[in-house]
Tab-separated table of C-alpha atoms in Angstrom:
chain	number	residue	atom	x	y	z
O	1	MET	CA	178.729	169.240	110.259
O	2	ARG	CA	178.747	172.429	112.283
O	3	VAL	CA	175.910	174.933	112.419
O	4	HIS	CA	175.969	177.157	109.329
O	5	VAL	CA	172.762	179.051	109.962
O	6	SER	CA	170.726	179.559	113.110
O	7	ARG	CA	167.885	182.027	113.158
O	8	GLU	CA	164.704	182.795	115.009
O	9	ALA	CA	161.759	183.687	112.838
O	10	LEU	CA	158.430	185.228	113.781
O	11	MET	CA	156.198	183.326	111.392
O	12	GLY	CA	152.710	184.799	111.661
O	13	GLY	CA	149.826	182.516	112.567
O	14	GLY	CA	149.292	184.408	115.824
O	15	GLY	CA	152.960	185.230	116.339
O	16	VAL	CA	154.267	181.661	116.486
O	17	MET	CA	157.984	181.568	117.241
O	18	GLY	CA	160.297	179.075	115.597
O	19	GLU	CA	163.978	178.336	115.320
O	20	LEU	CA	165.731	176.582	112.434
O	21	PHE	CA	169.229	175.106	112.413
O	22	LEU	CA	171.143	174.188	109.271
O	23	GLY	CA	173.367	171.284	110.247
O	24	ASP	CA	173.614	167.664	111.292
O	25	SER	CA	171.476	166.555	114.243
O	26	LEU	CA	174.258	164.282	115.472
O	27	ALA	CA	176.817	167.101	115.536
O	28	LEU	CA	174.298	169.472	117.123
O	29	ALA	CA	173.059	167.046	119.806
O	30	ASP	CA	174.986	168.557	122.725
O	31	LYS	CA	174.053	172.106	121.735
O	32	LEU	CA	170.378	171.176	121.437
O	33	ILE	CA	170.350	169.471	124.845
O	34	GLN	CA	172.024	172.471	126.434
O	35	LYS	CA	169.508	174.915	124.972
O	36	TYR	CA	166.317	172.837	124.925
O	37	GLY	CA	166.777	170.204	127.636
O	38	GLY	CA	163.416	169.507	129.307
O	39	ARG	CA	161.579	172.108	127.187
O	40	VAL	CA	160.112	170.237	124.209
O	41	GLN	CA	156.587	168.825	124.402
O	42	CYS	CA	156.536	166.749	121.212
O	43	VAL	CA	159.312	165.349	119.006
O	44	TYR	CA	158.576	163.934	115.557
O	45	MET	CA	161.386	162.443	113.510
O	46	ASP	CA	161.376	160.988	110.005
O	47	PRO	CA	165.031	159.879	109.772
O	48	PRO	CA	166.724	158.221	106.781
O	49	PHE	CA	165.238	154.799	106.082
O	50	PHE	CA	168.587	153.024	105.616
O	51	THR	CA	168.046	152.547	101.854
O	52	GLY	CA	171.498	153.519	100.543
O	53	ASP	CA	169.844	155.909	98.061
O	54	LEU	CA	170.577	159.516	97.110
O	55	PHE	CA	167.618	161.858	97.625
O	56	ASP	CA	167.056	165.190	95.888
O	57	MET	CA	165.260	168.436	96.543
O	58	ARG	CA	163.750	169.699	93.292
O	59	VAL	CA	163.505	173.486	93.120
O	60	ARG	CA	161.703	175.550	90.488
O	61	VAL	CA	163.939	178.221	88.990
O	62	GLY	CA	162.663	181.277	87.163
O	63	GLU	CA	159.252	182.780	86.582
O	64	GLY	CA	158.369	180.367	83.786
O	65	GLU	CA	158.861	177.261	85.903
O	66	TRP	CA	156.783	178.672	88.748
O	67	LYS	CA	153.927	179.545	86.371
O	68	THR	CA	153.886	176.275	84.446
O	69	GLY	CA	155.070	173.892	87.163
O	70	LYS	CA	157.381	172.304	84.591
O	71	GLY	CA	161.118	171.975	84.927
O	72	SER	CA	163.211	172.220	88.067
O	73	LEU	CA	166.740	172.162	89.439
O	74	ALA	CA	167.712	169.041	91.429
O	75	LEU	CA	169.773	169.686	94.560
O	76	GLU	CA	171.124	166.899	96.761
O	77	SER	CA	169.189	166.818	100.046
O	78	PHE	CA	170.794	163.792	101.722
O	79	VAL	CA	172.489	160.469	101.132
O	80	ASP	CA	170.779	157.650	103.000
O	81	GLN	CA	173.711	155.611	104.303
O	82	LYS	CA	173.863	151.829	104.113
O	83	ASP	CA	176.332	151.229	106.965
O	84	ARG	CA	174.096	149.680	109.635
O	85	SER	CA	176.535	150.211	112.496
O	86	ALA	CA	177.050	153.892	111.651
O	87	PHE	CA	173.312	154.409	111.190
O	88	LEU	CA	172.406	152.870	114.535
O	89	THR	CA	175.167	154.780	116.324
O	90	MET	CA	173.810	158.013	114.850
O	91	MET	CA	170.220	157.182	115.776
O	92	ARG	CA	171.112	156.228	119.346
O	93	ARG	CA	172.768	159.607	119.893
O	94	VAL	CA	169.911	161.552	118.285
O	95	LEU	CA	167.193	159.624	120.150
O	96	THR	CA	169.056	160.079	123.435
O	97	ALA	CA	169.196	163.815	122.719
O	98	ALA	CA	165.464	163.847	121.917
O	99	HIS	CA	164.727	162.110	125.230
O	100	ALA	CA	166.764	164.732	127.109
O	101	MET	CA	165.008	167.566	125.270
O	102	LEU	CA	161.507	166.347	126.136
O	103	ARG	CA	159.514	167.607	129.090
O	104	GLU	CA	158.402	165.016	131.628
O	105	ASP	CA	154.923	165.079	130.050
O	106	GLY	CA	156.337	164.983	126.500
O	107	MET	CA	156.078	162.397	123.704
O	108	LEU	CA	158.108	161.088	120.765
O	109	PHE	CA	156.883	159.923	117.354
O	110	LEU	CA	159.516	158.092	115.275
O	111	HIS	CA	158.563	157.492	111.622
O	112	ILE	CA	160.307	154.453	110.080
O	113	ASP	CA	159.735	151.448	107.814
O	114	TYR	CA	160.493	147.718	107.739
O	115	ARG	CA	164.254	148.232	107.235
O	116	THR	CA	164.926	149.841	110.616
O	117	HIS	CA	161.813	148.991	112.628
O	118	PRO	CA	163.191	146.028	114.665
O	119	TYR	CA	166.432	147.800	115.561
O	120	LEU	CA	164.877	151.121	116.541
O	121	ARG	CA	161.999	149.584	118.509
O	122	LEU	CA	164.504	147.822	120.776
O	123	MET	CA	166.661	150.954	120.966
O	124	LEU	CA	163.700	153.073	122.063
O	125	ASP	CA	162.792	150.486	124.699
O	126	GLU	CA	166.297	150.995	126.121
O	127	ILE	CA	166.283	154.799	125.968
O	128	PHE	CA	162.673	155.510	126.985
O	129	GLY	CA	161.900	152.298	128.868
O	130	GLU	CA	159.618	149.464	127.739
O	131	SER	CA	156.827	150.697	129.999
O	132	ASN	CA	156.762	154.014	128.129
O	133	PHE	CA	155.917	152.451	124.767
O	134	LEU	CA	152.410	153.551	123.721
O	135	ASN	CA	151.705	152.556	120.120
O	136	GLU	CA	153.073	151.081	116.946
O	137	ILE	CA	151.063	153.225	114.544
O	138	ILE	CA	150.601	151.750	111.075
O	139	TRP	CA	150.246	154.411	108.368
O	140	VAL	CA	148.683	152.711	105.336
O	141	TYR	CA	148.922	154.227	101.852
O	142	GLN	CA	148.206	153.161	98.265
O	143	SER	CA	150.877	154.939	96.210
O	144	GLY	CA	153.642	153.157	94.324
O	145	GLY	CA	153.686	149.965	92.270
O	146	ARG	CA	152.584	146.431	93.043
O	147	SER	CA	154.891	143.493	93.569
O	148	LEU	CA	154.388	139.969	92.228
O	149	LYS	CA	157.320	138.531	94.207
O	150	TYR	CA	155.946	139.338	97.687
O	151	PHE	CA	152.980	141.171	99.228
O	152	SER	CA	153.237	144.844	98.296
O	153	ARG	CA	154.714	147.028	101.037
O	154	LYS	CA	152.116	149.709	101.606
O	155	HIS	CA	152.691	151.022	105.115
O	156	ASP	CA	155.138	152.848	107.346
O	157	VAL	CA	155.464	152.475	111.107
O	158	ILE	CA	155.376	155.360	113.593
O	159	LEU	CA	156.644	154.354	117.045
O	160	PHE	CA	154.925	156.384	119.769
O	161	TYR	CA	156.592	156.715	123.203
O	162	ARG	CA	156.021	158.874	126.255
O	163	LYS	CA	158.842	160.186	128.424
O	164	SER	CA	157.006	159.374	131.655
O	165	PRO	CA	153.542	158.353	132.930
O	166	LYS	CA	152.783	162.091	133.273
O	167	TYR	CA	152.442	162.439	129.486
O	168	ASP	CA	149.765	164.788	128.125
O	169	PHE	CA	148.010	162.985	125.256
O	170	ASN	CA	145.697	165.531	123.621
O	171	VAL	CA	143.388	163.038	121.895
O	172	GLU	CA	140.375	165.382	121.950
O	173	GLU	CA	141.911	167.424	119.111
O	174	VAL	CA	142.182	164.482	116.705
O	175	MET	CA	138.771	162.848	116.990
O	176	VAL	CA	137.382	161.726	113.618
O	177	ALA	CA	133.997	160.810	112.202
O	178	PRO	CA	133.276	157.070	112.451
O	179	SER	CA	134.141	155.277	109.220
O	180	GLU	CA	131.035	153.076	109.412
O	181	PRO	CA	127.994	152.640	111.677
O	182	ARG	CA	128.479	150.601	114.810
O	183	SER	CA	127.592	146.962	114.248
O	184	ASN	CA	127.559	144.883	117.408
O	185	HIS	CA	125.293	143.311	120.006
O	186	MET	CA	123.990	146.649	121.363
O	187	ARG	CA	120.370	147.606	120.768
O	188	ARG	CA	119.706	150.138	118.008
O	189	HIS	CA	117.497	153.193	118.672
O	190	VAL	CA	116.545	156.447	116.967
O	191	ASP	CA	116.101	159.577	119.080
O	192	PRO	CA	113.414	162.289	118.435
O	193	ASP	CA	115.883	164.192	116.210
O	194	GLY	CA	116.449	161.179	113.991
O	195	ARG	CA	119.933	160.356	115.273
O	196	VAL	CA	120.802	156.683	115.521
O	197	TYR	CA	122.274	155.426	118.757
O	198	ARG	CA	123.059	152.142	120.494
O	199	SER	CA	122.584	151.239	124.133
O	200	ILE	CA	123.696	148.513	126.488
O	201	ARG	CA	122.974	147.836	130.161
O	202	SER	CA	125.932	146.792	132.328
O	203	ASN	CA	126.182	146.584	136.114
O	204	GLY	CA	122.860	148.364	136.524
O	205	ARG	CA	123.790	151.274	134.260
O	206	VAL	CA	122.706	152.090	130.696
O	207	TYR	CA	125.465	153.182	128.310
O	208	THR	CA	124.494	155.088	125.150
O	209	TYR	CA	126.626	155.586	122.011
O	210	TYR	CA	125.548	157.658	118.998
O	211	ASP	CA	126.584	156.369	115.573
O	212	ASP	CA	127.763	159.821	114.447
O	213	ASP	CA	129.755	160.706	117.565
O	214	PRO	CA	133.433	161.392	116.781
O	215	VAL	CA	135.853	158.652	117.779
O	216	ALA	CA	139.575	158.534	118.477
O	217	PRO	CA	141.671	157.056	115.651
O	218	SER	CA	142.976	153.531	116.178
O	219	ASP	CA	146.628	152.609	115.685
O	220	VAL	CA	145.987	151.899	111.981
O	221	TRP	CA	145.838	155.161	110.013
O	222	ASN	CA	144.348	154.439	106.597
O	223	ASP	CA	142.474	157.734	106.271
O	224	LEU	CA	145.504	159.948	105.527
O	225	SER	CA	146.583	159.800	101.907
O	226	HIS	CA	150.200	159.647	100.758
O	227	LEU	CA	151.254	162.607	98.591
O	228	GLN	CA	150.909	162.016	94.863
O	229	GLN	CA	153.563	163.215	92.427
O	230	ARG	CA	151.527	166.225	91.254
O	231	ASP	CA	150.015	167.072	94.632
O	232	PRO	CA	149.979	170.893	95.009
O	233	GLU	CA	151.267	170.421	98.560
O	234	ARG	CA	154.602	169.105	97.272
O	235	THR	CA	157.687	171.264	97.839
O	236	GLY	CA	160.078	169.152	95.751
O	237	TYR	CA	161.539	167.218	98.688
O	238	ASP	CA	161.740	163.500	97.834
O	239	THR	CA	160.542	162.035	101.135
O	240	GLN	CA	157.956	164.693	102.038
O	241	LYS	CA	155.069	163.514	104.225
O	242	PRO	CA	151.531	164.950	103.963
O	243	LEU	CA	150.502	167.861	106.133
O	244	ALA	CA	147.421	165.947	107.333
O	245	LEU	CA	149.670	163.294	108.896
O	246	LEU	CA	151.780	165.832	110.777
O	247	ASP	CA	148.699	167.816	111.710
O	248	ARG	CA	147.333	164.789	113.595
O	249	ILE	CA	150.652	164.121	115.337
O	250	VAL	CA	151.211	167.744	116.345
O	251	LYS	CA	147.668	168.110	117.671
O	252	CYS	CA	147.613	164.952	119.787
O	253	GLY	CA	151.197	165.387	121.009
O	254	SER	CA	151.051	169.026	122.093
O	255	ARG	CA	148.837	171.972	122.926
O	256	GLU	CA	148.767	175.566	121.709
O	257	GLY	CA	151.905	177.516	122.624
O	258	GLU	CA	153.990	174.390	123.361
O	259	LEU	CA	157.218	173.474	121.574
O	260	VAL	CA	157.337	170.867	118.781
O	261	ALA	CA	160.691	169.642	117.435
O	262	ASP	CA	161.757	167.810	114.281
O	263	LEU	CA	165.448	166.847	114.194
O	264	PHE	CA	165.248	165.682	110.549
O	265	ALA	CA	163.068	168.548	109.335
O	266	GLY	CA	163.429	167.888	105.584
O	267	SER	CA	160.544	169.536	103.738
O	268	GLY	CA	159.556	171.428	106.894
O	269	THR	CA	156.071	169.899	107.077
O	270	THR	CA	156.274	169.306	110.845
O	271	LEU	CA	157.210	172.940	111.385
O	272	GLU	CA	154.351	174.093	109.170
O	273	ALA	CA	151.885	171.893	111.055
O	274	ALA	CA	153.137	173.343	114.331
O	275	ARG	CA	152.827	176.912	113.050
O	276	LEU	CA	149.321	176.413	111.674
O	277	ASN	CA	148.181	174.958	114.999
O	278	GLY	CA	149.679	177.711	117.164
O	279	ARG	CA	152.647	175.705	118.463
O	280	ARG	CA	156.247	176.894	118.648
O	281	PHE	CA	158.706	174.872	116.596
O	282	LEU	CA	162.324	173.760	116.414
O	283	GLY	CA	163.754	172.301	113.200
O	284	VAL	CA	167.134	170.840	112.283
O	285	ASP	CA	168.228	169.677	108.824
O	286	ARG	CA	171.316	169.403	106.647
O	287	CYS	CA	169.559	170.549	103.453
O	288	PRO	CA	169.769	174.361	102.928
O	289	MET	CA	166.373	174.387	101.185
O	290	THR	CA	164.639	173.564	104.481
O	291	LEU	CA	165.521	177.068	105.588
């Protein structure tokens, strides 16, 4: 598909600049490389999951539907193909384009599930290099039914790669409160202000750790809830991800004023997270409602 709409929009939030393309990422790959080669700091992609399903974008129509939240018009957003060869060919081209668009200190986050994980992990090792693999992030959620035929599938995988060893991982912006007090062999103390801390002596030095000090998230993210059906954050896009998830990715993968790209922009959540955090954004999607 060719580009139907391309526009730059000054979006508020401190004058954050963004550009949106209506079209197919595969068809636009060469154009994107030409314009953005070596300029993007962080790429997040949530591509089709190879399910063979038809996905809709549900849009409220008329004043009554907006006031009550009831009723909507279903528009086709995308058909998730089931041809493995075609899917992998498409993803190789798009991931190669993403690699070319990244700065030398840039990073990629690829959001997938069990259907495509083994294929795309090996593909990314080829394109980015095995040594540039950083994490296999497990995003755990509780929505959906329970299976009695196998263990319920309650997680997605986000593959995290750097373009080069120069990558700029901004972990300070995503520190979280500890989920539980430290419980280990270190000695427990209480300081004059009543704060609990632990200490350990090693190689002649004393190391101190406070129980309430923020910590970096691990590679298992179970603190970010999946969107529920009636969540006010929902835009009507079937596969929408929560803003909190993209907020973490945008913050750790970029800094204020840098460029964040999503080549399967869908509901536009990545672009919104970038805007709210003072980053510039680039979005590409085939669904007109993204624009």
